[in-house]
mmCIF file of C-alpha atoms in Angstrom:
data_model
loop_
_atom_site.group_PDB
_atom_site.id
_atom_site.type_symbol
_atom_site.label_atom_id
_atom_site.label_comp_id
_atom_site.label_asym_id
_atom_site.label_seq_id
_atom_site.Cartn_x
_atom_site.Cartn_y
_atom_site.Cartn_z
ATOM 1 C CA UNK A 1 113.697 -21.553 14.871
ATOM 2 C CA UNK A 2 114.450 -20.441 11.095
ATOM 3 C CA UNK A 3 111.668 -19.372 8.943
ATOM 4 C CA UNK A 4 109.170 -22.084 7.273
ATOM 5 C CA UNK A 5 110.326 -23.906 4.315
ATOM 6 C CA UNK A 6 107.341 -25.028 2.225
ATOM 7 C CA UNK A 7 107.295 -27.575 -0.846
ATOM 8 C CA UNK A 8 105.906 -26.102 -3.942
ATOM 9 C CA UNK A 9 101.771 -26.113 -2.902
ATOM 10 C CA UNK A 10 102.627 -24.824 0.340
ATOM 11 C CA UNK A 11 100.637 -27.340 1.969
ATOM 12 C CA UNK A 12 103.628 -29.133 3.918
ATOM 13 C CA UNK A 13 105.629 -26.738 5.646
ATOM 14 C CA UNK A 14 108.808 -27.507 7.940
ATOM 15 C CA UNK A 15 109.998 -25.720 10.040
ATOM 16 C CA UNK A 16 113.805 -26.813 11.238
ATOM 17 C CA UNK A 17 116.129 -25.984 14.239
ATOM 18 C CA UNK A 18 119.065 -28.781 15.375
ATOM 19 C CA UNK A 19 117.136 -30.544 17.814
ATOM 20 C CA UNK A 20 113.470 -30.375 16.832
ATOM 21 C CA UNK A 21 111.764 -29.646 13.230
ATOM 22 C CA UNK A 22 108.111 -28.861 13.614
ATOM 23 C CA UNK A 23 106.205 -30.289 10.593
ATOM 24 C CA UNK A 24 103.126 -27.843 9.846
ATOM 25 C CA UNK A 25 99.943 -29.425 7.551
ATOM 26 C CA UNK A 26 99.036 -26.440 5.334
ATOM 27 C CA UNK A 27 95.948 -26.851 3.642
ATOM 28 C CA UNK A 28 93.042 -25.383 5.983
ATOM 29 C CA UNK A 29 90.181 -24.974 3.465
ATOM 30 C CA UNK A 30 90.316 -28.547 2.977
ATOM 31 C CA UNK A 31 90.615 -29.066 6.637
ATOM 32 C CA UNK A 32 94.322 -30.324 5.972
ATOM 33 C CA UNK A 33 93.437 -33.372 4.422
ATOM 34 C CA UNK A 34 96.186 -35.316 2.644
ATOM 35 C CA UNK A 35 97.084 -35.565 -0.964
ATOM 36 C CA UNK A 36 99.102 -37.609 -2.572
ATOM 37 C CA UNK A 37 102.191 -34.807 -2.842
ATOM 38 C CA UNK A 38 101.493 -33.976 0.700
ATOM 39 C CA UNK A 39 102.363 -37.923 1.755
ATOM 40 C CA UNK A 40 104.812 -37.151 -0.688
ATOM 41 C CA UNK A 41 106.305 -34.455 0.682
ATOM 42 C CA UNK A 42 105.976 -35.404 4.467
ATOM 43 C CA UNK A 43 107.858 -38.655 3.561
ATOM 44 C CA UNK A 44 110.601 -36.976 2.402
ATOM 45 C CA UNK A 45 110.556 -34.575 5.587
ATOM 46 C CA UNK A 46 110.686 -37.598 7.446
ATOM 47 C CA UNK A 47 113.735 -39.389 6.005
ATOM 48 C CA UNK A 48 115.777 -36.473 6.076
ATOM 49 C CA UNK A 49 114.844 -35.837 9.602
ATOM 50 C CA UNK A 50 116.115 -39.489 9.508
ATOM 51 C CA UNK A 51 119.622 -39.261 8.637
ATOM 52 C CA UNK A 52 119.758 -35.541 10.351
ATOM 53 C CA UNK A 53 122.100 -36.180 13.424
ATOM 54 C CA UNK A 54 120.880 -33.153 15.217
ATOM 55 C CA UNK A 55 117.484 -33.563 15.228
ATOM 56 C CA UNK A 56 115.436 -35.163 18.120
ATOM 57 C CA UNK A 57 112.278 -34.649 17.762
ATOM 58 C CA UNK A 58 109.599 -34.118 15.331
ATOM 59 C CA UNK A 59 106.321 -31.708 15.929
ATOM 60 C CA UNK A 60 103.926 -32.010 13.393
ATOM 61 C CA UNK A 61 100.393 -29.908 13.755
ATOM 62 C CA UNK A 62 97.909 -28.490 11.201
ATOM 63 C CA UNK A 63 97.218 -25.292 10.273
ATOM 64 C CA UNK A 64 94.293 -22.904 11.077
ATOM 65 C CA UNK A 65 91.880 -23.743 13.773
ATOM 66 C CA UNK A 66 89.694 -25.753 12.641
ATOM 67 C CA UNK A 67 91.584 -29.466 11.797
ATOM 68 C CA UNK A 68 94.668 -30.770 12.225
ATOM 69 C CA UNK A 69 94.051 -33.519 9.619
ATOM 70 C CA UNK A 70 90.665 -34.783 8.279
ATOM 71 C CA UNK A 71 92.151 -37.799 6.837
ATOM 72 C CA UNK A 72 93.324 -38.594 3.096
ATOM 73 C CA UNK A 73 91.676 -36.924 0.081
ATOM 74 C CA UNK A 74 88.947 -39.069 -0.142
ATOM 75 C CA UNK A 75 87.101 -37.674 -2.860
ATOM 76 C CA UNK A 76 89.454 -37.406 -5.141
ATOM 77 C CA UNK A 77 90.305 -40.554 -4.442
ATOM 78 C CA UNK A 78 87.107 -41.859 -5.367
ATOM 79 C CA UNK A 79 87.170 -39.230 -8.711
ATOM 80 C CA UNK A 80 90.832 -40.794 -9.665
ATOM 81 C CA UNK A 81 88.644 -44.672 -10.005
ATOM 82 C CA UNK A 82 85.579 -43.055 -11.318
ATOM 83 C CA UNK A 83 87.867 -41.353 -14.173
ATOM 84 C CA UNK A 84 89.883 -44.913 -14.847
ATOM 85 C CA UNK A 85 92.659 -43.427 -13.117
ATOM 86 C CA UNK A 86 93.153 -46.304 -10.726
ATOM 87 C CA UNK A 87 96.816 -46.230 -10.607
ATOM 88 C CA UNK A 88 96.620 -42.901 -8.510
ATOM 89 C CA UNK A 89 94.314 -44.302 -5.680
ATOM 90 C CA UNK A 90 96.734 -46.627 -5.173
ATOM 91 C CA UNK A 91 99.527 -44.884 -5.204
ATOM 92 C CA UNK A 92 97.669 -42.666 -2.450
ATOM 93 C CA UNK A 93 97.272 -45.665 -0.249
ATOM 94 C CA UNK A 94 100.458 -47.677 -1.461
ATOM 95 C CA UNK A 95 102.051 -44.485 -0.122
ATOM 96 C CA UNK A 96 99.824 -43.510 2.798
ATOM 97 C CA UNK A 97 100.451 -46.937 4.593
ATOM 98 C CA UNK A 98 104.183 -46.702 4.106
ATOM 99 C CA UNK A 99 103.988 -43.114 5.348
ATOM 100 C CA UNK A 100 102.084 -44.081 8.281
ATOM 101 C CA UNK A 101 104.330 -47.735 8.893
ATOM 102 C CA UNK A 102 107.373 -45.226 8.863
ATOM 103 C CA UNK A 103 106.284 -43.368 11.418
ATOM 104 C CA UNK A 104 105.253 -46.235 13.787
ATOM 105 C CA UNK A 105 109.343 -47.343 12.857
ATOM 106 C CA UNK A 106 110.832 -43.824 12.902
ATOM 107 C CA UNK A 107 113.896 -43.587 15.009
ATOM 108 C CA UNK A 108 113.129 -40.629 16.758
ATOM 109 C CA UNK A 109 110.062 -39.596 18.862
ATOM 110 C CA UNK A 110 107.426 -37.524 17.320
ATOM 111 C CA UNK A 111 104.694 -35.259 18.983
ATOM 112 C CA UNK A 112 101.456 -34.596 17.489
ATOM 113 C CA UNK A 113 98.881 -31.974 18.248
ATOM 114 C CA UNK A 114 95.101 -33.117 17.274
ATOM 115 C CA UNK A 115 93.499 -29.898 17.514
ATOM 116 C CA UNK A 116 90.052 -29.619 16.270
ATOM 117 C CA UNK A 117 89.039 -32.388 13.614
ATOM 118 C CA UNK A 118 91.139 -35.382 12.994
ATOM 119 C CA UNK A 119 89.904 -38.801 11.666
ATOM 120 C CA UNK A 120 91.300 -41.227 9.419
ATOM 121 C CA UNK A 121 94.096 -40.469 8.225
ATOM 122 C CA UNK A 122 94.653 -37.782 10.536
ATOM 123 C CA UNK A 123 94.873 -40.596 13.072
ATOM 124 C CA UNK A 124 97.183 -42.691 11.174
ATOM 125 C CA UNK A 125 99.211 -39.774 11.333
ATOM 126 C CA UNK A 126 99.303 -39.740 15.207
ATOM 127 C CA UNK A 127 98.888 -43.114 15.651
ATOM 128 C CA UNK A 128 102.272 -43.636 15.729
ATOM 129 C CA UNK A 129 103.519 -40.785 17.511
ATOM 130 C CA UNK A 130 105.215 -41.033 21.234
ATOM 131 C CA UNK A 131 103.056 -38.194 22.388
ATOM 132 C CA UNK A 132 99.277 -37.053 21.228
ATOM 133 C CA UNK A 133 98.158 -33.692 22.030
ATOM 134 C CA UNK A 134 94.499 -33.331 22.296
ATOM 135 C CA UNK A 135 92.660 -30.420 23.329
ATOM 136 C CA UNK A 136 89.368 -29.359 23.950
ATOM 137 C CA UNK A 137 88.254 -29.047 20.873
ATOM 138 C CA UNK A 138 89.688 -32.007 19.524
ATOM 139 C CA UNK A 139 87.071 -33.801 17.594
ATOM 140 C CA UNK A 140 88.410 -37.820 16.742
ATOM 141 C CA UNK A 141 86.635 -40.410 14.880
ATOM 142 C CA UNK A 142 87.602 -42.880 12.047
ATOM 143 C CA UNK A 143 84.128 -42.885 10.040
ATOM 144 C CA UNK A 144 84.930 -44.811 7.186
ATOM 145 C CA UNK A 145 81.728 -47.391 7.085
ATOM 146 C CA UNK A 146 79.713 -43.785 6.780
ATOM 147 C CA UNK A 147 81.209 -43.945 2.957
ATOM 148 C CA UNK A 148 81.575 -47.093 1.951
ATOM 149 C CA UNK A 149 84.746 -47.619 3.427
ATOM 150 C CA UNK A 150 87.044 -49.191 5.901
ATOM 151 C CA UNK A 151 88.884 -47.529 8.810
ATOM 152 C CA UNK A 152 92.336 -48.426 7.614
ATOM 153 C CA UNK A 153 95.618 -46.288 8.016
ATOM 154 C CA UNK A 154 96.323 -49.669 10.500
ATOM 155 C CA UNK A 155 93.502 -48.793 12.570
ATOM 156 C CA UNK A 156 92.022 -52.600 12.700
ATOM 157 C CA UNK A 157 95.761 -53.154 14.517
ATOM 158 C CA UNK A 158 96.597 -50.305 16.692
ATOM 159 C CA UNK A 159 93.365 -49.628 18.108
ATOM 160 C CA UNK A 160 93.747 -53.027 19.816
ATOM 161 C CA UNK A 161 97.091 -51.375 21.421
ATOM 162 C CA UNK A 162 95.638 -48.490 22.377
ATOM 163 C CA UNK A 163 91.630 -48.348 23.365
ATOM 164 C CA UNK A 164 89.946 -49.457 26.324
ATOM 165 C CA UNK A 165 88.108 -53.434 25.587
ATOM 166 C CA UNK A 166 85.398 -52.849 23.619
ATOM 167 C CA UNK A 167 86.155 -49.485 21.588
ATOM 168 C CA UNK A 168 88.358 -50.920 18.718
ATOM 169 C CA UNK A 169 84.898 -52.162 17.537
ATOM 170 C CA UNK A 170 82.892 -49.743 18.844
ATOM 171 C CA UNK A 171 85.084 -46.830 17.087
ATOM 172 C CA UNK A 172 85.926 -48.474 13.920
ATOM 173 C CA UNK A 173 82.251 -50.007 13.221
ATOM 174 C CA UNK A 174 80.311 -47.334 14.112
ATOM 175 C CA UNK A 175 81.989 -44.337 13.429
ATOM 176 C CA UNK A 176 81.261 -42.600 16.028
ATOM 177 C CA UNK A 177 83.035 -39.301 17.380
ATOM 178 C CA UNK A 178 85.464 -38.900 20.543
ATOM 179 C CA UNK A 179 85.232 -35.244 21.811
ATOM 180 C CA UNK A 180 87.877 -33.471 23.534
ATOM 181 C CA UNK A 181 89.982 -34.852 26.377
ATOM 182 C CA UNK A 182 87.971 -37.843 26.278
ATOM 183 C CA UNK A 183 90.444 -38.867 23.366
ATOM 184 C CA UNK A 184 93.312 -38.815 26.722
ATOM 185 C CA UNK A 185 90.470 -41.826 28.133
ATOM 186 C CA UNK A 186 89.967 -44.126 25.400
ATOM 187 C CA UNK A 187 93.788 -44.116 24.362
ATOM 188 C CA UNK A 188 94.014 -42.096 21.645
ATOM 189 C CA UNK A 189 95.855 -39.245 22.839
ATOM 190 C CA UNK A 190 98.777 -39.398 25.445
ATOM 191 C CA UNK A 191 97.895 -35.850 27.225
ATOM 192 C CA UNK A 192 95.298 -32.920 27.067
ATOM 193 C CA UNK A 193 95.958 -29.777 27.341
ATOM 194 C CA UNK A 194 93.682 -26.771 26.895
ATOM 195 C CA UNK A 195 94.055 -24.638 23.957
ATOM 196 C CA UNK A 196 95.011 -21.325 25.364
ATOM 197 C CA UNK A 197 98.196 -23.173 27.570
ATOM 198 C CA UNK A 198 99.315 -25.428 24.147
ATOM 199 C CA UNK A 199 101.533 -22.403 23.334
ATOM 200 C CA UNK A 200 103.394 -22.780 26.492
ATOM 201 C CA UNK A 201 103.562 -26.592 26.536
ATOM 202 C CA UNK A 202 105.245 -26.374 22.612
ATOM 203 C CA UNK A 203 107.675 -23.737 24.301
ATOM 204 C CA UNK A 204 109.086 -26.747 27.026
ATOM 205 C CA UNK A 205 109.110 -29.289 24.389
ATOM 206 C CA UNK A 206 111.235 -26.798 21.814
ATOM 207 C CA UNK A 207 113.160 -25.719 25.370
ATOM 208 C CA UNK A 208 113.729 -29.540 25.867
ATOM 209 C CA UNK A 209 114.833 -31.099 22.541
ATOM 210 C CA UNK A 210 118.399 -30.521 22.444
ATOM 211 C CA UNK A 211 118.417 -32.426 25.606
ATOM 212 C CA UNK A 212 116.433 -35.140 24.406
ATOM 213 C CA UNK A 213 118.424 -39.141 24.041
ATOM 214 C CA UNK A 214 118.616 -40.136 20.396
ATOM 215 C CA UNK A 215 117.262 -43.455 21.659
ATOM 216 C CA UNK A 216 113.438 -43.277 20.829
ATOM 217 C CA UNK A 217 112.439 -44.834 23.768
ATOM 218 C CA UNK A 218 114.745 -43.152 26.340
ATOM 219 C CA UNK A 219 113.362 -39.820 24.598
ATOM 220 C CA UNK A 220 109.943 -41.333 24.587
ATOM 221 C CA UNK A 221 110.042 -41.596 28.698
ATOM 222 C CA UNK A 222 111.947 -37.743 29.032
ATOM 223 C CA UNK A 223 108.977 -36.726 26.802
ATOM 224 C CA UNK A 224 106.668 -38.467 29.149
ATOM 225 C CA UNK A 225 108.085 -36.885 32.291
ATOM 226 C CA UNK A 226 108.045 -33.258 30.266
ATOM 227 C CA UNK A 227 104.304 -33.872 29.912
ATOM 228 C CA UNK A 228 103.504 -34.739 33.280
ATOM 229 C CA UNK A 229 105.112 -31.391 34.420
ATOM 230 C CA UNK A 230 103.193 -29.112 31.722
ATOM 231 C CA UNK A 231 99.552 -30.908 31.285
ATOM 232 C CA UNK A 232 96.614 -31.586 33.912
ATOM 233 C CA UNK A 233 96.079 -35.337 34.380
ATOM 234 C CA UNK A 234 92.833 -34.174 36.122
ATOM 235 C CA UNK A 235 91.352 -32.261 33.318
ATOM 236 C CA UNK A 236 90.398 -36.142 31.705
ATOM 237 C CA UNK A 237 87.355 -37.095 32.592
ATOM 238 C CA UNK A 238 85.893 -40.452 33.215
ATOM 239 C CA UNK A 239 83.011 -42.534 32.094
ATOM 240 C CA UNK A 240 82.795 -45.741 33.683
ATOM 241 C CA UNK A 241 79.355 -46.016 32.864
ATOM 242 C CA UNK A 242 80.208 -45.847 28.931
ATOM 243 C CA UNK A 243 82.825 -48.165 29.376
ATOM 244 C CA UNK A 244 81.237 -50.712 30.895
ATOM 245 C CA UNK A 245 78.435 -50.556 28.099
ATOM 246 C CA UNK A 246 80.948 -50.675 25.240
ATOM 247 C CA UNK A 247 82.649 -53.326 26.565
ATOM 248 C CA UNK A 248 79.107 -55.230 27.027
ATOM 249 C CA UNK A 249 78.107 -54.634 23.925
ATOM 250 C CA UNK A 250 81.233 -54.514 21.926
ATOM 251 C CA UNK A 251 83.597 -56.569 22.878
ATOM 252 C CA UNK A 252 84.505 -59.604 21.124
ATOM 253 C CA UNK A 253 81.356 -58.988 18.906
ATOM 254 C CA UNK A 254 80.878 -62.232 16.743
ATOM 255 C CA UNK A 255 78.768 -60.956 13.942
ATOM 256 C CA UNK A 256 77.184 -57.222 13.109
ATOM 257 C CA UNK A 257 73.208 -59.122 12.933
ATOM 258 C CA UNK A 258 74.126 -60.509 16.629
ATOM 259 C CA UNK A 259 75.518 -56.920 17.699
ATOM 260 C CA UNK A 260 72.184 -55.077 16.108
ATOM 261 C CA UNK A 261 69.539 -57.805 17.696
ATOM 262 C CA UNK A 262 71.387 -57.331 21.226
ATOM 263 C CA UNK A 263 71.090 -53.686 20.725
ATOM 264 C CA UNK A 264 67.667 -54.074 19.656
ATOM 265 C CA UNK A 265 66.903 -55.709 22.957
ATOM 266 C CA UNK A 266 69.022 -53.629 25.216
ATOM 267 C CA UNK A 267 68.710 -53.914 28.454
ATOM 268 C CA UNK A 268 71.241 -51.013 30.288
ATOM 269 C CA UNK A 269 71.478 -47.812 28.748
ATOM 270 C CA UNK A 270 68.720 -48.170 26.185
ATOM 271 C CA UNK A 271 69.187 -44.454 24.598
ATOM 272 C CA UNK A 272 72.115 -45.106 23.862
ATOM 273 C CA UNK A 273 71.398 -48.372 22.429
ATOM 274 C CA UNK A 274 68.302 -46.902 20.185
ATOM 275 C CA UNK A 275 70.686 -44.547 18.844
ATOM 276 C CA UNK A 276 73.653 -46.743 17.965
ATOM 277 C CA UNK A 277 71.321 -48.786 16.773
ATOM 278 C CA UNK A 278 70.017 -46.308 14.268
ATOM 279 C CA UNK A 279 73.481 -44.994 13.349
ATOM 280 C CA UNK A 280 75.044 -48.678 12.760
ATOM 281 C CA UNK A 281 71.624 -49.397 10.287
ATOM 282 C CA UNK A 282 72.448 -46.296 8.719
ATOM 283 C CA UNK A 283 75.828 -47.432 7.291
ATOM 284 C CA UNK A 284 77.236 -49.716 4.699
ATOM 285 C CA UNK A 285 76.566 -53.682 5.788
ATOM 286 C CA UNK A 286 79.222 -54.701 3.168
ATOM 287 C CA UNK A 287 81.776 -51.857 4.977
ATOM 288 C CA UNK A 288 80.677 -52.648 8.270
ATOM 289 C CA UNK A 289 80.904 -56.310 7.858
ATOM 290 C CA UNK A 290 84.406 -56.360 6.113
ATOM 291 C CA UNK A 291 85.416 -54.173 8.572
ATOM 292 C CA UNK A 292 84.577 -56.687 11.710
ATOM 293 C CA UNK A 293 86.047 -59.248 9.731
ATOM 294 C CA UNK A 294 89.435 -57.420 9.413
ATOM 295 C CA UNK A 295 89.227 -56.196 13.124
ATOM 296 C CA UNK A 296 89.029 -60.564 13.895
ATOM 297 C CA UNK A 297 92.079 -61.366 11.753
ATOM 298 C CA UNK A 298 94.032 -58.102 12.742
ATOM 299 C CA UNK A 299 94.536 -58.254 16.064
ATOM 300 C CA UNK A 300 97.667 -58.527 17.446
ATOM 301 C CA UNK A 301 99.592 -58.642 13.607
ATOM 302 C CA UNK A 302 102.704 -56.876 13.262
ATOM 303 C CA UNK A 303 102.105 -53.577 11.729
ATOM 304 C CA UNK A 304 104.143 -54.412 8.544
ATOM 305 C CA UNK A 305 101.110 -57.270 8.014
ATOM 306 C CA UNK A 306 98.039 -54.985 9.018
ATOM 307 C CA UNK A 307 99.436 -52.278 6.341
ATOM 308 C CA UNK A 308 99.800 -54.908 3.552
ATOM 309 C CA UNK A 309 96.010 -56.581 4.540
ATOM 310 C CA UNK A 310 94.784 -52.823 4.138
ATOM 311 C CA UNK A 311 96.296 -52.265 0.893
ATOM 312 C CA UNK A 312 94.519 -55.652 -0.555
ATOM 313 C CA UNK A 313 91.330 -54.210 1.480
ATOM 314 C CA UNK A 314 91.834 -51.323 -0.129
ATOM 315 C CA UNK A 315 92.428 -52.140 -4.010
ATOM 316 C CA UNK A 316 89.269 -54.076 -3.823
ATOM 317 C CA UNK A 317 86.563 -51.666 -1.846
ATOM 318 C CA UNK A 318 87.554 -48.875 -4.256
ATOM 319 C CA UNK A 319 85.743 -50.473 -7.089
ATOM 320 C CA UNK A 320 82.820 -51.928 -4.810
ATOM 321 C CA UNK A 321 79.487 -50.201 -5.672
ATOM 322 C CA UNK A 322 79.114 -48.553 -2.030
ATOM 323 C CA UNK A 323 82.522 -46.852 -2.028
ATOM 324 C CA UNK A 324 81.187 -44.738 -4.861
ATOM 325 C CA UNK A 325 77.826 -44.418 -3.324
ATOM 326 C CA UNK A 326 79.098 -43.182 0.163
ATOM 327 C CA UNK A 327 81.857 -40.620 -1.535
ATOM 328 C CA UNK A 328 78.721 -39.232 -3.655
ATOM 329 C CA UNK A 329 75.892 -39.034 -1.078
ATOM 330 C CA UNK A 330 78.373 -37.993 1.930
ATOM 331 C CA UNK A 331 81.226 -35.852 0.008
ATOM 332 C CA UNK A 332 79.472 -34.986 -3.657
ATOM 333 C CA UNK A 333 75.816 -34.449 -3.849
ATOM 334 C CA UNK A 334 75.485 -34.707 -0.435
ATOM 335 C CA UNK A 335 72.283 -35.384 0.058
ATOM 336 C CA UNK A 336 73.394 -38.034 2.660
ATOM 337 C CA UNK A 337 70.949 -40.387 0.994
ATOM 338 C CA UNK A 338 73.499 -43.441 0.239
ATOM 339 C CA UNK A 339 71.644 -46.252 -2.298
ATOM 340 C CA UNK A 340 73.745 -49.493 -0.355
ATOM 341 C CA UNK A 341 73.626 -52.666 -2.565
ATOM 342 C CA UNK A 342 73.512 -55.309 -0.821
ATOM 343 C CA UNK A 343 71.337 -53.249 1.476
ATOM 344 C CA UNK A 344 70.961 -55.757 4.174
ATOM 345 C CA UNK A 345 73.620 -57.177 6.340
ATOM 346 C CA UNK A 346 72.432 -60.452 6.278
ATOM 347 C CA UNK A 347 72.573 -60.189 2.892
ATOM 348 C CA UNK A 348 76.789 -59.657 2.817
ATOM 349 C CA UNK A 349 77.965 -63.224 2.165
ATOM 350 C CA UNK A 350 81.307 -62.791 0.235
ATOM 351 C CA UNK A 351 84.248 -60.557 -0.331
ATOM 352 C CA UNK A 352 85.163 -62.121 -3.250
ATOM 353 C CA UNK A 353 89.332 -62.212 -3.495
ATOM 354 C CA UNK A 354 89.544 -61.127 -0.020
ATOM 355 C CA UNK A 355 87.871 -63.956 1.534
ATOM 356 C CA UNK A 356 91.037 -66.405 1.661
ATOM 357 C CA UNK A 357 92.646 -63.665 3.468
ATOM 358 C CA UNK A 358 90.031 -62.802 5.880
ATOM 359 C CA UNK A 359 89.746 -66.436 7.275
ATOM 360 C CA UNK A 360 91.199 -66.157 11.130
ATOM 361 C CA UNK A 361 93.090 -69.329 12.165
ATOM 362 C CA UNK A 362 90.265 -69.996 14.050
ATOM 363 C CA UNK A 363 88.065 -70.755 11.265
#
C-alpha cells in the first residue's frame, strides 16, 4: 500500500491501494471519538472511494490499542449548547446520521475492526459494514441513557436487524456492555478473531480485494467465504441461559415501570435481576423512557426514516435538563452523581414536540 495520507488534524488517515483503502481513526487520547471534521473528513473519504473504479473495499480501524471508536464527541457537544452554539451540535448529528446512512447505502463492502472500546457512534460506524471484526478485547455498548441521552446513530432500527429477541431493548435501555466475542453472539459483529492472528486475517482481505465483485453483495458473500477460511467459528461462545432471560424480560417490554416491577419480582436469575435493576434506576427515566418509545415506533422503518426521527430526537434532548446533567456528572465533574429532573419514571408524561411523532400506529 502507499504511505498514509492524513487531513490536516491527522485524526483521519487513509491509506489507498487500487482495490482496497484502509481508513485509519487517529485520535487515541480521546479514544478516537468523532468530531465534527473527522465525520467531515471520513465523508469525503467515502465518496471518493465512491466514484474510485478501482477500489473494492474499504477497511476502516482505529488507532492505538485501546478504542477503535468511543462514539461522537459528546462533550463538546454538550459545551457547543451550553455556549449558545447550537448550530454546531447539529451540524455534528445532521452530519453523523448522513455519515452513518451512507455507509448502510455505500456501494461497496466495508470491513470494520472493533478492537477494544466502541459504543455509540463507534457502532454506527460498523453498523453498516458487511463484515465486523471483534476481538477479545472488544468492549461494545451504546450507553446513552447513562447521560441523558438516546442510543441513536440508527440504533433503535438496526438493532432489530441484527440482535437476538430481547437485546435491542435490553442493549439500548440499559446500557449495558458486550465483552469480546460475545459481540459475534448477539449480532453485532460478523466474526472474531483473536488479536495476535488480526494481522494475518487483514493480510487475506488486502491479498483478496482486487479479486473482489464490484457488486456489494456478490463481494459481501466472497468476503463471507474469506472469513470462514481465516476466523474460528468455535471461539464464540454461547449463553443460552442469558438469552432466554433477556428475551423473558425484555422482549416486547410495554412500559420501563412494568419492566422494573417484573425485575423487582424476579423469579429466574435473580442476581442478575437485582443488578439490572439497580443499573436501569440509576439512569435517566426521561432518556430511558423516550428511548423505549422510539425503539416501539422504529422497528422495522427504513433507515432513511430512523435517521430523520433521530435528528428530531436529537434537536430536542440536547436542550432537556438531563442531557446537561449526564454530560457533567459522567464526562465533566465526574462525580457520577447525575441530579435527574423528573427523577421518577412514573413521573415522565410528555415529550413535548416529539410526542406526535412518537405515537406507533397502534396507538
Amino acid at each position: 500500500m502507499d504511505s498514509w495520507i492524513t487531513d490536516q488534524q491527522n485524526h483521519v488517515r487513509v491509506r489507498t491501494s487500487k482495490a482496497l483503502w484502509h481508513i485509519e481513526l487517529n485520535r487515541p487520547h480521546a479514544l478516537n471519538s468523532l468530531s465534527l471534521a473527522m465525520v467531515r473528513q471520513l465523508a469525503q473519504v467515502l465518496d471518493a472511494a465512491r466514484h474510485d473504479p478501482h477500489v473494492r473495499c474499504l477497511l476502516i480501524t482505529g488507532s492505538g490499542s485501546k478504542a477503535f471508536c468511543a462514539g461522537g464527541d459528546i462533550k463538546w457537544v454538550a459545551l457547543q449548547v451550553r455556549s449558545g452554539n447550537r448550530a454546531e451540535a447539529e451540524a455534528f448529528f445532521h452530519e453523523e446520521y448522513a455519515l452513518d446512512l451512507a455507509m448502510h447505502r455505500f456501494s461497496k463492502p466495508l470491513v470494520v475492526v472493533t478492537h477494544g472500546v466502541t459504543m455509540g457512534g463507534g457502532l454506527g460506524l460498523s453498523a453498516g459494514a458487511d463484515i465486523v471484526l471483534a476481538t477479545e478485547t472488544t468492549h461494545m455498548a451504546m450507553p446513552e441513557t447513562r447521560i441523558g441521552f438516546f442510543p441513536d446513530v440508527g440504533a433503535t432500527g438496526w438493532l432489530y436487524a441484527k440482535c437476538l429477541a430481547g437485546y435491542p431493548e435490553y442493549l439500548a435501555l440499559t446500557g449495558d456492555d458486550v465483552l469480546g466475542f460475545h459481540a459475534v453472539r448477539l449480532g453485532l459483529a460478523t466474526h472474531g478473531v483473536e488479536s495476535h492472528r488480526l494481522k494475518d486475517v487483514l493480510e487475506a482481505l488486502e491479498e483478496a480485494a482486487p479479486r473482489l465483485s464490484p457488486d456489494r453483495s456478490t463481494a459481501r458473500r466472497q468476503l463471507f467465504e474469506l472469513m470462514a477460511s481465516v476466523t474460528r467459528s468455535e471461539a464464540i461462545p454461547q449463553d443460552a441461559a442469558m438469552d432466554a432471560w433477556v428475551r423473558s424480560y425484555f422482549d416486547g417490554v410495554s412500559s420501563v415501570p412494568e419492566l422494573l416491577q417484573n425485575l423487582s419480582q424476579c423469579q429466574m436469575q435473580s442476581r442478575l435481576c437485582e443488578g439490572v435493576f439497580r443499573r436501569l434506576s440509576e439512569r435517566s427515566p426521561t432518556a430511558v423512557t423516550l428511548t423505549l418509545a422510539l425503539l416501539k415506533v422504529q422497528r422495522g422503518r427504513p433507515l432513511e426514516e430512523v435517521f430523520a426521527m433521530d435528528e428530531r430526537v436529537a434537536r430536542w434532548i440536547i436542550e432537556h435538563h438531563d442531557f446537561w446533567e449526564g454530560v457533567r456528572a459522567r464526562l465533566i465533574d465526574k462525580d457520577n452523581r447525575p441530579r435527574w429532573n423528573p427523577s421518577r419514571f412514573e413521573e415522565v408524561l410528555s415529550f413535548g414536540p416529539l410526542d406526535r411523532f412518537l405515537r406507533t400506529e397502534a396507538e
